[in-house]
XYZ file of C-alpha atoms in Angstrom:
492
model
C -142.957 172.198 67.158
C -146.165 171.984 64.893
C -146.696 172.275 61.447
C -149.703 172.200 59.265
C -149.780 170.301 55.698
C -146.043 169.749 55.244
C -144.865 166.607 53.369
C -143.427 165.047 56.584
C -145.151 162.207 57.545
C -146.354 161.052 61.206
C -145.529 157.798 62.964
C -148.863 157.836 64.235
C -151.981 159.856 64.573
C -154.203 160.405 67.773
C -158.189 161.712 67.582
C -159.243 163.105 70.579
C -157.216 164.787 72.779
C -159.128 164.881 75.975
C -156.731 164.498 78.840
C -155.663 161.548 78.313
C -155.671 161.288 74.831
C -153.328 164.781 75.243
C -151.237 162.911 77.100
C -150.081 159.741 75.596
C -149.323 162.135 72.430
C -147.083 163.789 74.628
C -146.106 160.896 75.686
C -145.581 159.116 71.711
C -143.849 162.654 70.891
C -141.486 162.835 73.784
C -140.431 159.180 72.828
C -139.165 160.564 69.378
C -142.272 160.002 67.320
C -144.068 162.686 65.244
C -147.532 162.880 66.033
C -150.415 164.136 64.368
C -153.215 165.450 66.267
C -156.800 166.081 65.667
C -159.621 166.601 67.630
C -163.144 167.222 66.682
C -162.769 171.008 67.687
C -159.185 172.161 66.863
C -159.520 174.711 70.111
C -157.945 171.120 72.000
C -155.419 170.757 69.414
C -154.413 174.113 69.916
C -154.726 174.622 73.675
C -152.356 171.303 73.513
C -149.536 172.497 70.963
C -149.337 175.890 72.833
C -148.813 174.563 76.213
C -146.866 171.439 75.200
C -145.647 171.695 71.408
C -142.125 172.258 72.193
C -141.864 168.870 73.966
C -141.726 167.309 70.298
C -142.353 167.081 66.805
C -146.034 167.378 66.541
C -148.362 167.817 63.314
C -151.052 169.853 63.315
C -154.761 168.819 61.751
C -158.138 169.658 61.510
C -160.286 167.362 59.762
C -159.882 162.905 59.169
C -159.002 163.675 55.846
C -156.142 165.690 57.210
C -154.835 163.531 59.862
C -155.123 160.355 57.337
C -153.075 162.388 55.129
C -150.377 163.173 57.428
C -149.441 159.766 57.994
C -146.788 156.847 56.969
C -147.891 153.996 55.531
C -149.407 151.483 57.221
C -151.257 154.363 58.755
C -151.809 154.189 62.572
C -154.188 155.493 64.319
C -154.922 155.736 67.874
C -159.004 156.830 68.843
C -159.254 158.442 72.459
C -162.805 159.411 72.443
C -165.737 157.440 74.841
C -166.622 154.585 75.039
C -169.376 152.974 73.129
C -171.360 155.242 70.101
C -168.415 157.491 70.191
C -165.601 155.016 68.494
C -168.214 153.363 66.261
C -168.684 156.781 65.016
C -165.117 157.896 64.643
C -164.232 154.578 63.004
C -167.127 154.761 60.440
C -165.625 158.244 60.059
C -161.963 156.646 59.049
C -163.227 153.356 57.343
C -163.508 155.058 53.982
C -160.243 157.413 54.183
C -157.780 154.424 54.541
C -155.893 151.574 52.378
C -155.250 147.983 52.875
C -153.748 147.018 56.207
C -154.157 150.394 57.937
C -154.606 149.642 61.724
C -157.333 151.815 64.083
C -156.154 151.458 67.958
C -159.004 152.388 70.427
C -156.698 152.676 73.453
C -160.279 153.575 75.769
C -162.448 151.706 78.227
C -164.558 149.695 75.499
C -166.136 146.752 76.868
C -164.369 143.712 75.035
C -167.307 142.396 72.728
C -167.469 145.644 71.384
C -163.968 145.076 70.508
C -164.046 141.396 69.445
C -167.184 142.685 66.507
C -165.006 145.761 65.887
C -161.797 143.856 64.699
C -164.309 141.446 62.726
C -165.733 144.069 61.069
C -162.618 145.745 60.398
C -160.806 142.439 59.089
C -163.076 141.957 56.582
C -162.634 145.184 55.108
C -158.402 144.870 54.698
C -158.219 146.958 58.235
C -156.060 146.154 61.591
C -158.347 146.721 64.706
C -156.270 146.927 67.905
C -157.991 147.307 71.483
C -155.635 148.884 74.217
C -156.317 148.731 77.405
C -154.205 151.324 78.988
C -153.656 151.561 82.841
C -152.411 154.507 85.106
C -155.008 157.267 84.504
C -153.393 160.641 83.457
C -150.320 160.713 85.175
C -149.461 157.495 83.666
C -150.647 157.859 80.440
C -147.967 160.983 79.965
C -145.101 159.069 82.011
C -145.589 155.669 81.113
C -148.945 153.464 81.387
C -149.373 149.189 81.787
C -150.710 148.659 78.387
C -152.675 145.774 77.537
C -152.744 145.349 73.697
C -154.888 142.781 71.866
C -155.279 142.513 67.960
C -153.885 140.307 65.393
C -149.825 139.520 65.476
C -149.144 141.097 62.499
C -150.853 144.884 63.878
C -148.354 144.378 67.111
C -145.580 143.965 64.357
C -146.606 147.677 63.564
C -147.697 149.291 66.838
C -146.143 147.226 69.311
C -142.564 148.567 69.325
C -144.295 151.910 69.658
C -146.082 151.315 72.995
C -143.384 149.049 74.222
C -141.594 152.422 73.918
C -144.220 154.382 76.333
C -144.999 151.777 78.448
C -144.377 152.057 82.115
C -140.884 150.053 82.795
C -140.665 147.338 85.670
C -137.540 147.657 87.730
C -135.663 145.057 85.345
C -135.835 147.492 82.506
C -138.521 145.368 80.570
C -141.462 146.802 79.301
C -144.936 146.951 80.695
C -146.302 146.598 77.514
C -146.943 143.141 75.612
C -149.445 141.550 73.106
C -152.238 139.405 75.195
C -153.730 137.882 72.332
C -156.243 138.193 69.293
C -159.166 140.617 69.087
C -160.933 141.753 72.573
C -158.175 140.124 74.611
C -156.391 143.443 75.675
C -159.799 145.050 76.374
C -160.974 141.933 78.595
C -157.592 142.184 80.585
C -157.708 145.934 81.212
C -161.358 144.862 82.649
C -160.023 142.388 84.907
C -157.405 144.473 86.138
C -160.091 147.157 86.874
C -162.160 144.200 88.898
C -159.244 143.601 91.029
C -158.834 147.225 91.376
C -162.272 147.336 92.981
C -161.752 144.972 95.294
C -158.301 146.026 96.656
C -160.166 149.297 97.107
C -162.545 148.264 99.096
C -160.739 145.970 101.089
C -158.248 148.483 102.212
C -161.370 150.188 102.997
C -162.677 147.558 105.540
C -158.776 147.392 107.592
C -159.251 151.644 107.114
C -162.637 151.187 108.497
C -162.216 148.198 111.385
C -159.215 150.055 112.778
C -161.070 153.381 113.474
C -164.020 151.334 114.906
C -163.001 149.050 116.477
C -159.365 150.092 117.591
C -160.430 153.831 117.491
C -157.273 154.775 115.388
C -158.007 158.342 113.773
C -157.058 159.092 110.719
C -153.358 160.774 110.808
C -152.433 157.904 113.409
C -153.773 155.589 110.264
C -151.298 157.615 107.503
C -148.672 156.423 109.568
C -149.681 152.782 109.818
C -150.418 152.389 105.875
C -147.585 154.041 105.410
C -145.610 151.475 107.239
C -147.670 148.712 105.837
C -145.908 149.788 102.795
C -142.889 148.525 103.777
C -144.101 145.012 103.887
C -145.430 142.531 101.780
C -148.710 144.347 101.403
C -146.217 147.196 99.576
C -148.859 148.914 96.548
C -149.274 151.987 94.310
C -153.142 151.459 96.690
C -151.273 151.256 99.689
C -149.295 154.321 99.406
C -151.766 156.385 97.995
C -153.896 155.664 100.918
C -151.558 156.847 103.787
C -151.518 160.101 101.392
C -155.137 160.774 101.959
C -155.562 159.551 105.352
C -153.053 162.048 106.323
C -154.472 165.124 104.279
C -156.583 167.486 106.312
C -159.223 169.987 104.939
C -158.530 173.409 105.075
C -161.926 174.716 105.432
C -163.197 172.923 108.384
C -159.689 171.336 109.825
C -161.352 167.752 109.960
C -159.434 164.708 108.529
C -160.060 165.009 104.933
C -161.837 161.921 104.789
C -164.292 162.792 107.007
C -165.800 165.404 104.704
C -165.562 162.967 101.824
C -169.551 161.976 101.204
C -169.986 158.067 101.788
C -170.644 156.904 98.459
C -168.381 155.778 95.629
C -169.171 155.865 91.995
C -168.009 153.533 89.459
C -167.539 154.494 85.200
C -169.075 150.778 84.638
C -165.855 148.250 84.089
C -165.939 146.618 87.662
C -169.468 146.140 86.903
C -168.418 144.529 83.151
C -166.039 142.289 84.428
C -169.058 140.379 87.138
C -171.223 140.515 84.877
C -168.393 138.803 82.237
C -167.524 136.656 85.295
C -171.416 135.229 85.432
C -171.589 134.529 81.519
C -168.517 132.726 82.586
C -169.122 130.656 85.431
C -165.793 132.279 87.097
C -166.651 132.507 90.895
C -164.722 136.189 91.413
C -166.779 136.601 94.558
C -164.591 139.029 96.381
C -164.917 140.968 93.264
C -168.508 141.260 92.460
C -168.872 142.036 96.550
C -166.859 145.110 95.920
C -169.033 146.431 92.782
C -172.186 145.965 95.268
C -170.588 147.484 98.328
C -170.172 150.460 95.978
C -173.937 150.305 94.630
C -175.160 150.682 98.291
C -173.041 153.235 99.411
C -174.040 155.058 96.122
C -177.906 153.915 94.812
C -179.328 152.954 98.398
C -178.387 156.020 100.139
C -182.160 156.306 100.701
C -182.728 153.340 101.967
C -179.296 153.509 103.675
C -180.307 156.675 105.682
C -184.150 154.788 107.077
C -182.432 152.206 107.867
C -179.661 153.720 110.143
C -182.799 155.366 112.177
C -185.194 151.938 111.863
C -182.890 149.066 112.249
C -181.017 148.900 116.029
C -179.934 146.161 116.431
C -176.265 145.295 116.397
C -174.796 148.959 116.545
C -171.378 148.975 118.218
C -171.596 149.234 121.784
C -168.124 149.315 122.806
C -165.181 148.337 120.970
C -163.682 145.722 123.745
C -160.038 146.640 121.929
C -157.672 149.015 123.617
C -157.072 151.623 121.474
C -154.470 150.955 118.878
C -153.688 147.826 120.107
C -150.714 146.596 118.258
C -151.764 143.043 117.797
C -155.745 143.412 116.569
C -153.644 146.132 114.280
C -151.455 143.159 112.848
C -154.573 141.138 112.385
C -156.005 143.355 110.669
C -153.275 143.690 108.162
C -153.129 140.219 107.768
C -156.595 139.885 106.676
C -156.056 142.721 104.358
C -153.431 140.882 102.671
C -154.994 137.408 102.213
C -158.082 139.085 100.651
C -155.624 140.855 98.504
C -154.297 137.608 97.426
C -157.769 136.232 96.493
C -158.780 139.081 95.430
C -155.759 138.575 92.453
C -156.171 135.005 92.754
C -160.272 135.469 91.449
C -158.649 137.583 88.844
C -155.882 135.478 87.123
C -158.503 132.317 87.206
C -160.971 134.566 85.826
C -158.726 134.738 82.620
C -158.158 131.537 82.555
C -161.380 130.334 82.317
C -162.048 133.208 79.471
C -158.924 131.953 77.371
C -160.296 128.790 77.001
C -163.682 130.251 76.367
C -162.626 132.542 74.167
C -160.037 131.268 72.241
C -157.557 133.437 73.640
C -153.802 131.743 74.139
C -153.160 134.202 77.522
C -149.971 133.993 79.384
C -150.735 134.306 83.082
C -147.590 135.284 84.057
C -146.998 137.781 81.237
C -150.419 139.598 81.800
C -149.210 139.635 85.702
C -145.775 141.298 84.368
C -147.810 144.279 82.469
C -149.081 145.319 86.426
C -145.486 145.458 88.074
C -145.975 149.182 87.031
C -147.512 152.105 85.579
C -151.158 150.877 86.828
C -153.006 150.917 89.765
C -152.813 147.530 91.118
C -149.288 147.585 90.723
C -147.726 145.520 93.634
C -144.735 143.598 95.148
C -146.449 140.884 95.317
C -146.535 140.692 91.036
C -143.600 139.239 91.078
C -144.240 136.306 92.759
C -147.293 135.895 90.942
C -145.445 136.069 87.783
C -143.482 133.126 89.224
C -146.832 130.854 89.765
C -147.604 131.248 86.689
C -144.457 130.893 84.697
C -144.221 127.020 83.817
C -147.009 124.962 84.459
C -149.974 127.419 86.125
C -151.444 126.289 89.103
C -155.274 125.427 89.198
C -155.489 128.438 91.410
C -152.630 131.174 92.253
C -153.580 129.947 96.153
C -151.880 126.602 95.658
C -149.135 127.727 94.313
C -146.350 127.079 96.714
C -145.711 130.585 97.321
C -149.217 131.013 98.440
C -150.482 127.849 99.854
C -148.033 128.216 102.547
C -148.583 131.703 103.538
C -152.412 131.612 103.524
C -152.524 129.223 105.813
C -149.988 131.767 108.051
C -152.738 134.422 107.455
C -156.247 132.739 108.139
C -156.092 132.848 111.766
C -155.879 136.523 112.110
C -158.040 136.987 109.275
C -161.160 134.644 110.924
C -160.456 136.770 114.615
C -161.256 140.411 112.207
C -163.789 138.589 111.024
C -165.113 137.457 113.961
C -164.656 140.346 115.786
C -165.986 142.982 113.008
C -169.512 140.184 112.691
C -169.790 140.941 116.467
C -169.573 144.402 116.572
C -172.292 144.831 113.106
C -169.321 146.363 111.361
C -169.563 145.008 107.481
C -166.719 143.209 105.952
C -168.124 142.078 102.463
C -165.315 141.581 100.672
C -162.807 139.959 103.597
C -165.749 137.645 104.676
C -166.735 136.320 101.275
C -162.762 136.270 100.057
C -162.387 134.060 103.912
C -165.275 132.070 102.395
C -164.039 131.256 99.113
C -160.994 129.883 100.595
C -162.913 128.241 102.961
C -164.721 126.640 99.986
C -162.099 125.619 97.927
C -160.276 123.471 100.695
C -163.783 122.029 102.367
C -163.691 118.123 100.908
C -168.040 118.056 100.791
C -169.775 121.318 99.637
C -173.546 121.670 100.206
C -174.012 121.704 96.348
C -174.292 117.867 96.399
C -178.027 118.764 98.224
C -178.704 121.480 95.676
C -178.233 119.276 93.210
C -180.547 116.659 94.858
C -182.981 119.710 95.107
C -182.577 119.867 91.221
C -183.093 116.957 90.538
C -186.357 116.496 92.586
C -188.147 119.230 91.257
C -186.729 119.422 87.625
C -185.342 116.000 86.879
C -181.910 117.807 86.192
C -180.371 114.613 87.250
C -176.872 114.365 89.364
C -173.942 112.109 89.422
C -172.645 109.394 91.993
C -169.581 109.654 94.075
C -169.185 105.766 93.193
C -170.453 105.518 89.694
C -169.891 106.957 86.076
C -173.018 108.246 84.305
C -175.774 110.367 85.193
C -178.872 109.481 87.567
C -182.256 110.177 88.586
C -184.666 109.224 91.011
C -188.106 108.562 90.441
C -189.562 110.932 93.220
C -192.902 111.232 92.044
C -193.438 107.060 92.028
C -191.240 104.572 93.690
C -187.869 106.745 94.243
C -186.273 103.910 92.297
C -182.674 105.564 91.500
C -182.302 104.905 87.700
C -179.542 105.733 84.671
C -180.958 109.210 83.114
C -179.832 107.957 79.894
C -181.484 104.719 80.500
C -184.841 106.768 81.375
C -184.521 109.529 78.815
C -184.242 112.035 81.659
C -182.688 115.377 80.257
């Protein structure tokens, strides 16, 4: 039901009701809320209360002043318009409508410094700023998203039990839904989760990709194979989804479906936040910022893409050297798949650790990792035992956690024979070859960074330290090469 300026009050108002802004009020509403709506042309608001009105007790409005007017004190209001110019000019819209301790929730894609001036702003006028990250796309935002709330305590006091009550639930009944930590910290951990996204994209990509190459496994025969994948420990919202569209065949032309599909994949810019975060952070997410370039030359070098499949010869598969479908290159390959999962999620969780500190941000590892079990797209089985890692004293990466450590080393001979195998053939494996070498790196007892660093300090006097010593050194390359204490020499 829907009724315009009554004296019932709402529990909470949402502005734009784009689809999924529509749907998480039908969501709130269905949850035993009363919602007021607005949107900036009331034809939404409409189109939404006659298809959906009778699923609760909504409120109709046209104008701020309206929807301000319709609500309980502390007013709350949720903003699902775009990112960027769009919020800042809904909230400058709202600023001067509310009271003291009124709280604004922009549960959209913003990019999390956005968010972290937002909430300053807002503080300083009386006003609660919440960032939401919300995860599941439209079907998830009606049934029940991973939401990923940051904002001072006291505003989760007041919205909190709200989501909690939306939120996607994990198979123990708890809630998918739980305060990360003060201003951008929701926002920054929706990012993350969409950099992990990318990568367990595109690495389910390369096993799609080296099984029809190199094992010449077509699609439908594929469907079958994620779909028993799914069974195992590689079990996945991705993984599921995946068998569903390998199988699907288009109706016009009765190819796979797939193989009509254009080769290049776009991106709406968060995969692309969260390396360029990771850089500003010094957080080596490698596997990660492979994916966001693997998409950027499917997509923005198609040009140079299509020259260089008629200029550049060399190293086109010949033959495949693997009977078709062979059962154990097929095991290897989803062995590989899963220990670039891992790092892929192991990049990920040490990504916000390293922001935490940098930030200021008190983030629970294994909480954060409880918000995926559901409702979002990297939902997995293997949350739970990342949950686990992280639940007394964290690890100084998920990898050495017991539960890892031991199983990686299981994994890394099949994944360095794919490897191997898909280098030979020219086949490209970004994202399992640089997650392979990021292990690689981590457990290698010399890196070659102790000659970069001699580099350095040749040609800028950057100085280095001594495996034997304390303190930091120079040498004196352009006189004797006397080695001497930087501090002693003034060498900065």
């Amino acid at each position: 039901m829907a009724e315009n300026n009554t004296n019932r009050k709402a529990q909470i108002g949402v502005t734009g009701l784009a689809v999924m802004g529509a749907n998480l009020a039908r969501n709130l509403a269905r949850n035993g809320y009363t919602v007021a709506l607005h949107n900036r042309s009331s034809e939404k608001t409409d189109a939404l209360l006659e298809a959906h009105g009778s699923e609760g007790d909504f409120i109709r409005t046209e104008t701020l002043q309206e929807l301000v007017d319709s609500l309980e004190s502390p007013r709350r209001i949720l903003v699902m318009v775009k990112a960027g110019g769009p919020v800042d000019a809904v909230i400058d819209q709202l600023v001067p409508l509310l009271d003291k301790d009124d709280i604004i929730i922009d549960g959209g894609n913003s990019h999390f410094p956005d968010t972290i001036r937002r909430e300053k702003d807002l503080a300083e006028k009386g006003l609660h700023f919440v960032g939401v990250g919300v995860s599941g796309g439209e079907e998830g935002a009606l049934n029940g998203p991973s939401i990923m709330p940051g904002g001072s305590a006291k505003s989760y006091e007041s919205v909190g039990p709200m989501l909690e009550k939306i939120a996607a639930k994990a198979e123990d009944g708890s809630p998918c839904c739980a305060w990360i930590s003060t201003d951008g910290a929701g926002h920054f951990v929706k990012m993350v989760h969409n950099g992990i996204e990318y990568a367990d994209m595109q690495v389910i990509g390369e096993a799609y990709d080296l099984m029809r190459s190199v094992a010449n496994i077509e699609p439908a025969e594929q469907a079958e194979i994620f779909k028993q994948w799914n069974t195992t420990e590689l079990s996945s919202y991705l993984i599921e989804i995946t068998a569903e569209v390998l199988a699907q065949v288009d109706s016009k032309t009765g190819k796979p479906f797939i193989d009509v599909i254009v080769d290049q994949a776009g991106q709406k810019g968060t995969g692309r936040w969260t390396v360029q975060s990771a850089l500003d952070l010094g957080a080596p997410i490698t596997g990660i910022a492979e994916s966001v370039f693997a998409r950027a030359l499917s997509s923005s070098n198609s040009a140079a893409r299509e020259q260089a499949q008629k200029g550049f010869t060399d190293g086109l598969i010949a033959t495949t050297g693997v009977a078709t479908a062979d059962p154990e290159f097929v095991e290897d390959v989803r062995r590989a798949l899963f220990a670039s999962k891992l790092v892929s999620y192991a990049q990920g969780m040490d990504m916000l650790s390293i922001a935490g500190k940098e930030y200021g941000w008190d983030l629970k590892l294994d909480t954060i990792a409880s918000l995926w079990r559901e409702g979002c797209i990297i939902r997995a089985e293997l949350l739970a035992e990342i949950m686990e890692a992280y639940k007394d004293e964290a690890p100084a990466n998920m990898l050495l956690a017991p539960a890892f450590n031991k199983l990686m080393e299981e994994l890394v001979p099949s994944w360095r024979r794919v490897i191997s195998k898909a280098v030979a053939l020219g086949i490209p494996v970004p994202v399992f070859s640089s997650s392979l070498a990021y292990y690689d790196a981590l457990r290698r007892d010399r890196l070659p960074a102790a000659l970069i660093q001699g580099q350095r300090d040749y040609f800028g006097a950057h100085t280095y330290k001594r495996v034997d010593a304390e303190g930091d050194y120079h040498v004196m390359w352009s006189d004797d090469l006397r080695e001497v204490n930087a501090e002693d020499a003034h060498v900065h």
